PDB file of C-alpha atoms in Angstrom:
ATOM      1  CA  MET Z   1     240.266 -65.461-125.858  1.00 92.00           C
ATOM      2  CA  TRP Z   2     241.703 -67.229-122.836  1.00 94.00           C
ATOM      3  CA  ILE Z   3     245.255 -68.374-122.132  1.00 95.00           C
ATOM      4  CA  THR Z   4     246.150 -71.101-119.649  1.00 94.00           C
ATOM      5  CA  VAL Z   5     249.620 -71.599-118.214  1.00 93.00           C
ATOM      6  CA  ALA Z   6     249.745 -75.033-116.577  1.00 90.00           C
ATOM      7  CA  THR Z   7     252.293 -76.835-114.449  1.00 89.00           C
ATOM      8  CA  PRO Z   8     251.521 -80.516-115.035  1.00 87.00           C
ATOM      9  CA  PRO Z   9     251.861 -83.179-112.310  1.00 83.00           C
ATOM     10  CA  PHE Z  10     254.875 -84.725-114.096  1.00 83.00           C
ATOM     11  CA  THR Z  11     258.247 -83.492-115.283  1.00 84.00           C
ATOM     12  CA  SER Z  12     259.038 -84.629-118.827  1.00 89.00           C
ATOM     13  CA  ILE Z  13     257.848 -83.726-122.297  1.00 91.00           C
ATOM     14  CA  ASP Z  14     257.649 -87.476-123.042  1.00 91.00           C
ATOM     15  CA  GLN Z  15     254.986 -87.720-120.335  1.00 87.00           C
ATOM     16  CA  VAL Z  16     253.109 -84.820-121.948  1.00 89.00           C
ATOM     17  CA  ASP Z  17     253.211 -86.735-125.240  1.00 91.00           C
ATOM     18  CA  ALA Z  18     251.850 -89.856-123.497  1.00 87.00           C
ATOM     19  CA  VAL Z  19     248.941 -87.873-122.062  1.00 87.00           C
ATOM     20  CA  LEU Z  20     248.191 -86.133-125.371  1.00 88.00           C
ATOM     21  CA  ALA Z  21     248.181 -89.507-127.149  1.00 89.00           C
ATOM     22  CA  GLN Z  22     245.319 -90.571-124.847  1.00 86.00           C
ATOM     23  CA  LEU Z  23     243.102 -87.616-125.789  1.00 88.00           C
ATOM     24  CA  PRO Z  24     240.236 -88.523-128.100  1.00 79.00           C
ATOM     25  CA  ALA Z  25     240.716 -85.550-130.459  1.00 82.00           C
ATOM     26  CA  ALA Z  26     241.920 -81.982-130.558  1.00 86.00           C
ATOM     27  CA  PRO Z  27     240.145 -80.159-127.740  1.00 92.00           C
ATOM     28  CA  GLU Z  28     237.186 -78.063-128.834  1.00 94.00           C
ATOM     29  CA  GLY Z  29     238.034 -74.386-128.694  1.00 96.00           C
ATOM     30  CA  MET Z  30     241.810 -74.788-128.386  1.00 96.00           C
ATOM     31  CA  GLU Z  31     243.684 -72.573-130.827  1.00 95.00           C
ATOM     32  CA  ALA Z  32     247.277 -73.540-129.934  1.00 94.00           C
ATOM     33  CA  ARG Z  33     249.374 -75.395-127.348  1.00 94.00           C
ATOM     34  CA  TYR Z  34     253.039 -74.821-126.461  1.00 94.00           C
ATOM     35  CA  VAL Z  35     255.111 -77.099-124.204  1.00 94.00           C
ATOM     36  CA  GLY Z  36     258.522 -76.292-122.770  1.00 93.00           C
ATOM     37  CA  THR Z  37     260.640 -75.969-119.675  1.00 92.00           C
ATOM     38  CA  THR Z  38     261.546 -72.943-117.600  1.00 90.00           C
ATOM     39  CA  ALA Z  39     265.148 -71.913-116.870  1.00 91.00           C
ATOM     40  CA  ASP Z  40     264.983 -73.942-113.651  1.00 90.00           C
ATOM     41  CA  GLY Z  41     263.716 -77.048-115.468  1.00 89.00           C
ATOM     42  CA  GLU Z  42     260.012 -76.913-114.581  1.00 89.00           C
ATOM     43  CA  LEU Z  43     257.613 -78.063-117.272  1.00 92.00           C
ATOM     44  CA  ARG Z  44     254.964 -75.611-118.509  1.00 92.00           C
ATOM     45  CA  ILE Z  45     252.086 -75.981-120.949  1.00 93.00           C
ATOM     46  CA  VAL Z  46     250.675 -72.779-122.424  1.00 94.00           C
ATOM     47  CA  SER Z  47     247.408 -73.042-124.358  1.00 94.00           C
ATOM     48  CA  LEU Z  48     245.351 -70.492-126.249  1.00 95.00           C
ATOM     49  CA  TRP Z  49     241.566 -71.027-126.102  1.00 95.00           C
ATOM     50  CA  LYS Z  50     238.576 -69.410-127.796  1.00 96.00           C
ATOM     51  CA  SER Z  51     237.046 -68.904-124.319  1.00 95.00           C
ATOM     52  CA  ARG Z  52     237.475 -69.691-120.648  1.00 93.00           C
ATOM     53  CA  ASP Z  53     234.502 -72.076-120.877  1.00 94.00           C
ATOM     54  CA  HIS Z  54     236.309 -74.158-123.511  1.00 95.00           C
ATOM     55  CA  ALA Z  55     239.390 -74.411-121.293  1.00 94.00           C
ATOM     56  CA  ASP Z  56     237.384 -75.245-118.173  1.00 92.00           C
ATOM     57  CA  ARG Z  57     235.431 -78.000-119.954  1.00 92.00           C
ATOM     58  CA  PHE Z  58     238.667 -79.510-121.280  1.00 93.00           C
ATOM     59  CA  PHE Z  59     240.371 -79.535-117.873  1.00 89.00           C
ATOM     60  CA  VAL Z  60     237.382 -81.073-116.079  1.00 88.00           C
ATOM     61  CA  ASP Z  61     235.732 -83.332-118.668  1.00 89.00           C
ATOM     62  CA  THR Z  62     238.709 -84.529-120.723  1.00 90.00           C
ATOM     63  CA  LEU Z  63     242.091 -83.945-119.098  1.00 88.00           C
ATOM     64  CA  GLY Z  64     241.136 -85.029-115.566  1.00 84.00           C
ATOM     65  CA  PRO Z  65     240.025 -88.557-116.570  1.00 85.00           C
ATOM     66  CA  VAL Z  66     243.035 -89.010-118.888  1.00 84.00           C
ATOM     67  CA  LEU Z  67     245.474 -87.951-116.154  1.00 82.00           C
ATOM     68  CA  ALA Z  68     243.815 -90.387-113.754  1.00 80.00           C
ATOM     69  CA  LYS Z  69     244.307 -93.182-116.290  1.00 79.00           C
ATOM     70  CA  VAL Z  70     247.907 -92.324-117.224  1.00 75.00           C
ATOM     71  CA  LEU Z  71     249.161 -91.539-113.711  1.00 73.00           C
ATOM     72  CA  ALA Z  72     247.245 -94.166-111.708  1.00 68.00           C
ATOM     73  CA  PRO Z  73     247.650 -95.353-108.990  1.00 58.00           C
ATOM     74  CA  GLU Z  74     249.191 -92.066-107.829  1.00 55.00           C
ATOM     75  CA  PRO Z  75     246.784 -89.403-106.555  1.00 48.00           C
ATOM     76  CA  VAL Z  76     245.798 -87.125-109.385  1.00 48.00           C
ATOM     77  CA  GLY Z  77     244.869 -83.481-109.292  1.00 49.00           C
ATOM     78  CA  ILE Z  78     244.197 -81.296-112.279  1.00 49.00           C
ATOM     79  CA  SER Z  79     247.389 -79.513-113.216  1.00 50.00           C
ATOM     80  CA  GLN Z  80     247.786 -76.126-111.671  1.00 56.00           C
ATOM     81  CA  ALA Z  81     246.685 -73.662-114.316  1.00 71.00           C
ATOM     82  CA  LEU Z  82     246.746 -69.907-114.294  1.00 75.00           C
ATOM     83  CA  GLY Z  83     244.194 -68.302-116.595  1.00 85.00           C
ATOM     84  CA  ILE Z  84     244.666 -65.008-118.395  1.00 85.00           C
ATOM     85  CA  GLU Z  85     241.955 -63.105-120.269  1.00 87.00           C
ATOM     86  CA  VAL Z  86     243.394 -61.803-123.540  1.00 85.00           C
ATOM     87  CA  ALA Z  87     243.021 -58.015-123.733  1.00 84.00           C
ATOM     88  CA  ARG Z  88     244.895 -57.507-127.012  1.00 81.00           C
ATOM     89  CA  ARG Z  89     246.225 -59.875-129.632  1.00 82.00           C
ATOM     90  CA  TYR Z  90     249.370 -59.067-131.606  1.00 80.00           C
ATOM     91  CA  GLU Z  91     250.395 -61.396-134.410  1.00 81.00           C
ATOM     92  CA  SER Z  92     253.370 -61.257-136.698  1.00 82.00           C
ATOM     93  CA  GLN Z  93     252.532 -60.516-140.285  1.00 77.00           C
ATOM     94  CA  PRO Z  94     254.172 -62.363-143.163  1.00 74.00           C
ATOM     95  CA  VAL Z  95     256.721 -60.344-145.063  1.00 74.00           C
ATOM     96  CA  GLY Z  96     255.565 -60.248-148.554  1.00 66.00           C
TER      97      GLY Z  96
END
């Protein structure tokens, strides 16, 4: 599993929604996506992927062109993303 923590090139969750609305479908290999702001107001997008390859393909092949379309004519760079290899996975269990 691979986790990405991205700082997008915009500042509002509404802009995240606009970008996500332009995506053709749920990204292959993405297990979950979380969007929120830090204590100092910076936007972060945390995604859980089946593999690093899935995340890399999404950022290059899908997200890059969509960002270029949504943000044009401003210069576009892929959002800064920190990748983390998952060593252990802990999940809450339903109380039954």
